[in-house]
C-alpha cells in the first residue's frame, strides 16, 4: 500500500517544474542531443520537435504551462470543429478542463503531439495535402507513437479498397499518406545521428528501461500493455 502524502500541493516554481520527462525535454531544449552527462543516453529516447518549439518560443517556467495549454486548446478546438461541429460548446469546455488533461499542461510533448495530429487530420478531411503533410511531418517528429497511426491509415485505406477495387488508387493513397510520416521519422533519425553517430540511437536508448514481453504482465500505467490500450482508440479514430 502507498502511504498518504501529507503535502498534496506544491506551488509552481523554477526549481520543481522540471521532473521526470520534463527534465529530459528541457535538457534537449538547452543542448539538443549533445553532451556527456548521465542523462545523455536517456535524451536519445525523446523526439526533438517539442523541445525545439520550446526553445524557439523563448518561454520558461512557469509560463511554459500556459504555452502548452494554448497548444492543447488549439488542437482540441480543431478536432472539435472538424468532428463534432453540431455538439454544444460545453463538450469542448469539458475536454479543456478534464482532470486527465493535466498531462497537456506540463512541459511534455503531448500538447504538440495533439496539435500536429489535429493539423494532419484537418488537412486530410479538407483535402489540403500540404497541410496534412506539415501536420503529419511534425506529428512524426514528436513521439514514436506515429508508427501506430501509420498502421491505422493503412488499415483504413485497405478497407476503402474493398469498395473501389482500384489498386493503383490504393497504392497512390498509401504513398501520399505515409510519405510525411516516414519523412518526419527519417528527420528524427538524422538529427539524432548527427549528435550521436548512431542511426539506431532511439532504439539503443530503449535498453535503459526494463523490457516487458508477453501478454501476462501486470497492466500498470507505464507498462507496454498500458500504452497499448491507446492503439484501439487510434484505430477507432
PDB file of N, CA and C in Angstrom, residues 9-48:
ATOM      1  N   UNK A   9       0.001  19.415  -2.544  1.00  0.00           N
ATOM      2  CA  UNK A   9       0.134  20.519  -3.492  1.00  0.00           C
ATOM      3  C   UNK A   9       1.418  21.299  -3.223  1.00  0.00           C
ATOM      4  N   UNK A  10       2.116  21.631  -4.281  1.00  0.00           N
ATOM      5  CA  UNK A  10       3.302  22.474  -4.190  1.00  0.00           C
ATOM      6  C   UNK A  10       3.134  23.637  -5.150  1.00  0.00           C
ATOM      7  N   UNK A  11       3.527  24.809  -4.729  1.00  0.00           N
ATOM      8  CA  UNK A  11       3.470  25.957  -5.636  1.00  0.00           C
ATOM      9  C   UNK A  11       4.464  25.744  -6.765  1.00  0.00           C
ATOM     10  N   UNK A  12       4.100  26.186  -7.962  1.00  0.00           N
ATOM     11  CA  UNK A  12       4.946  26.008  -9.133  1.00  0.00           C
ATOM     12  C   UNK A  12       6.066  27.034  -9.119  1.00  0.00           C
ATOM     13  N   UNK A  13       7.273  26.564  -9.225  1.00  0.00           N
ATOM     14  CA  UNK A  13       8.407  27.486  -9.328  1.00  0.00           C
ATOM     15  C   UNK A  13       9.468  26.858 -10.224  1.00  0.00           C
ATOM     16  N   UNK A  14      10.519  27.597 -10.475  1.00  0.00           N
ATOM     17  CA  UNK A  14      11.534  27.167 -11.434  1.00  0.00           C
ATOM     18  C   UNK A  14      12.259  25.900 -10.989  1.00  0.00           C
ATOM     19  N   UNK A  15      12.298  25.650  -9.683  1.00  0.00           N
ATOM     20  CA  UNK A  15      13.084  24.518  -9.190  1.00  0.00           C
ATOM     21  C   UNK A  15      12.324  23.200  -9.191  1.00  0.00           C
ATOM     22  N   UNK A  16      10.990  23.257  -9.145  1.00  0.00           N
ATOM     23  CA  UNK A  16      10.265  21.984  -9.043  1.00  0.00           C
ATOM     24  C   UNK A  16       9.439  21.629 -10.276  1.00  0.00           C
ATOM     25  N   UNK A  17       9.497  22.443 -11.312  1.00  0.00           N
ATOM     26  CA  UNK A  17       8.696  22.156 -12.504  1.00  0.00           C
ATOM     27  C   UNK A  17       9.315  21.059 -13.360  1.00  0.00           C
ATOM     28  N   UNK A  18      10.645  20.960 -13.352  1.00  0.00           N
ATOM     29  CA  UNK A  18      11.319  20.051 -14.277  1.00  0.00           C
ATOM     30  C   UNK A  18      11.648  18.732 -13.591  1.00  0.00           C
ATOM     31  N   UNK A  19      10.704  17.807 -13.653  1.00  0.00           N
ATOM     32  CA  UNK A  19      10.883  16.477 -13.094  1.00  0.00           C
ATOM     33  C   UNK A  19      10.488  15.446 -14.140  1.00  0.00           C
ATOM     34  N   UNK A  20      10.933  14.210 -13.944  1.00  0.00           N
ATOM     35  CA  UNK A  20      10.614  13.124 -14.836  1.00  0.00           C
ATOM     36  C   UNK A  20      10.976  13.489 -16.276  1.00  0.00           C
ATOM     37  N   UNK A  21      10.056  13.302 -17.213  1.00  0.00           N
ATOM     38  CA  UNK A  21      10.364  13.569 -18.617  1.00  0.00           C
ATOM     39  C   UNK A  21      10.635  15.046 -18.883  1.00  0.00           C
ATOM     40  N   UNK A  22      10.049  15.931 -18.082  1.00  0.00           N
ATOM     41  CA  UNK A  22      10.253  17.367 -18.284  1.00  0.00           C
ATOM     42  C   UNK A  22      11.732  17.729 -18.172  1.00  0.00           C
ATOM     43  N   UNK A  23      12.424  17.052 -17.288  1.00  0.00           N
ATOM     44  CA  UNK A  23      13.858  17.312 -17.120  1.00  0.00           C
ATOM     45  C   UNK A  23      14.623  16.959 -18.394  1.00  0.00           C
ATOM     46  N   UNK A  24      14.222  15.891 -19.050  1.00  0.00           N
ATOM     47  CA  UNK A  24      14.902  15.466 -20.267  1.00  0.00           C
ATOM     48  C   UNK A  24      14.536  16.355 -21.450  1.00  0.00           C
ATOM     49  N   UNK A  25      13.268  16.758 -21.546  1.00  0.00           N
ATOM     50  CA  UNK A  25      12.885  17.676 -22.615  1.00  0.00           C
ATOM     51  C   UNK A  25      13.611  19.012 -22.469  1.00  0.00           C
ATOM     52  N   UNK A  26      13.757  19.473 -21.245  1.00  0.00           N
ATOM     53  CA  UNK A  26      14.483  20.725 -21.016  1.00  0.00           C
ATOM     54  C   UNK A  26      15.950  20.578 -21.400  1.00  0.00           C
ATOM     55  N   UNK A  27      16.515  19.423 -21.116  1.00  0.00           N
ATOM     56  CA  UNK A  27      17.909  19.175 -21.472  1.00  0.00           C
ATOM     57  C   UNK A  27      18.095  19.204 -22.981  1.00  0.00           C
ATOM     58  N   UNK A  28      17.138  18.631 -23.730  1.00  0.00           N
ATOM     59  CA  UNK A  28      17.204  18.669 -25.193  1.00  0.00           C
ATOM     60  C   UNK A  28      17.016  20.100 -25.682  1.00  0.00           C
ATOM     61  N   UNK A  29      16.115  20.825 -25.030  1.00  0.00           N
ATOM     62  CA  UNK A  29      15.907  22.224 -25.404  1.00  0.00           C
ATOM     63  C   UNK A  29      17.190  23.032 -25.248  1.00  0.00           C
ATOM     64  N   UNK A  30      17.933  22.784 -24.175  1.00  0.00           N
ATOM     65  CA  UNK A  30      19.115  23.581 -23.876  1.00  0.00           C
ATOM     66  C   UNK A  30      20.343  23.171 -24.673  1.00  0.00           C
ATOM     67  N   UNK A  31      20.511  21.873 -24.898  1.00  0.00           N
ATOM     68  CA  UNK A  31      21.747  21.422 -25.543  1.00  0.00           C
ATOM     69  C   UNK A  31      21.517  20.352 -26.604  1.00  0.00           C
ATOM     70  N   UNK A  32      20.268  20.208 -27.055  1.00  0.00           N
ATOM     71  CA  UNK A  32      19.918  19.207 -28.055  1.00  0.00           C
ATOM     72  C   UNK A  32      20.379  17.830 -27.583  1.00  0.00           C
ATOM     73  N   UNK A  33      20.997  17.047 -28.455  1.00  0.00           N
ATOM     74  CA  UNK A  33      21.402  15.695 -28.073  1.00  0.00           C
ATOM     75  C   UNK A  33      22.900  15.591 -27.812  1.00  0.00           C
ATOM     76  N   UNK A  34      23.569  16.710 -27.663  1.00  0.00           N
ATOM     77  CA  UNK A  34      24.999  16.655 -27.413  1.00  0.00           C
ATOM     78  C   UNK A  34      25.272  16.658 -25.908  1.00  0.00           C
ATOM     79  N   UNK A  35      26.469  16.273 -25.541  1.00  0.00           N
ATOM     80  CA  UNK A  35      26.843  16.250 -24.145  1.00  0.00           C
ATOM     81  C   UNK A  35      27.196  14.858 -23.678  1.00  0.00           C
ATOM     82  N   UNK A  36      27.713  14.790 -22.485  1.00  0.00           N
ATOM     83  CA  UNK A  36      28.156  13.502 -21.936  1.00  0.00           C
ATOM     84  C   UNK A  36      27.675  13.301 -20.505  1.00  0.00           C
ATOM     85  N   UNK A  37      26.667  14.056 -20.060  1.00  0.00           N
ATOM     86  CA  UNK A  37      26.183  13.897 -18.693  1.00  0.00           C
ATOM     87  C   UNK A  37      25.420  12.583 -18.570  1.00  0.00           C
ATOM     88  N   UNK A  38      24.979  12.288 -17.341  1.00  0.00           N
ATOM     89  CA  UNK A  38      24.366  10.982 -17.085  1.00  0.00           C
ATOM     90  C   UNK A  38      23.028  10.805 -17.802  1.00  0.00           C
ATOM     91  N   UNK A  39      22.407  11.894 -18.235  1.00  0.00           N
ATOM     92  CA  UNK A  39      21.125  11.794 -18.925  1.00  0.00           C
ATOM     93  C   UNK A  39      21.268  11.812 -20.438  1.00  0.00           C
ATOM     94  N   UNK A  40      22.496  11.772 -20.932  1.00  0.00           N
ATOM     95  CA  UNK A  40      22.712  11.898 -22.371  1.00  0.00           C
ATOM     96  C   UNK A  40      21.979  10.815 -23.151  1.00  0.00           C
ATOM     97  N   UNK A  41      22.147   9.566 -22.722  1.00  0.00           N
ATOM     98  CA  UNK A  41      21.540   8.470 -23.479  1.00  0.00           C
ATOM     99  C   UNK A  41      20.020   8.487 -23.341  1.00  0.00           C
ATOM    100  N   UNK A  42      19.499   8.896 -22.165  1.00  0.00           N
ATOM    101  CA  UNK A  42      18.061   8.983 -21.994  1.00  0.00           C
ATOM    102  C   UNK A  42      17.447   9.979 -22.973  1.00  0.00           C
ATOM    103  N   UNK A  43      18.168  11.057 -23.269  1.00  0.00           N
ATOM    104  CA  UNK A  43      17.643  12.077 -24.176  1.00  0.00           C
ATOM    105  C   UNK A  43      17.393  11.513 -25.568  1.00  0.00           C
ATOM    106  N   UNK A  44      18.169  10.526 -25.962  1.00  0.00           N
ATOM    107  CA  UNK A  44      18.024   9.945 -27.293  1.00  0.00           C
ATOM    108  C   UNK A  44      16.706   9.196 -27.457  1.00  0.00           C
ATOM    109  N   UNK A  45      16.021   8.912 -26.349  1.00  0.00           N
ATOM    110  CA  UNK A  45      14.730   8.223 -26.418  1.00  0.00           C
ATOM    111  C   UNK A  45      13.571   9.194 -26.597  1.00  0.00           C
ATOM    112  N   UNK A  46      13.882  10.496 -26.713  1.00  0.00           N
ATOM    113  CA  UNK A  46      12.842  11.513 -26.860  1.00  0.00           C
ATOM    114  C   UNK A  46      13.008  12.222 -28.199  1.00  0.00           C
ATOM    115  N   UNK A  47      11.887  12.466 -28.861  1.00  0.00           N
ATOM    116  CA  UNK A  47      11.912  13.085 -30.189  1.00  0.00           C
ATOM    117  C   UNK A  47      12.075  14.607 -30.084  1.00  0.00           C
ATOM    118  N   UNK A  48      12.596  15.271 -31.116  1.00  0.00           N
ATOM    119  CA  UNK A  48      13.088  16.642 -30.973  1.00  0.00           C
ATOM    120  C   UNK A  48      12.118  17.793 -31.213  1.00  0.00           C
TER     121      UNK A  48
END
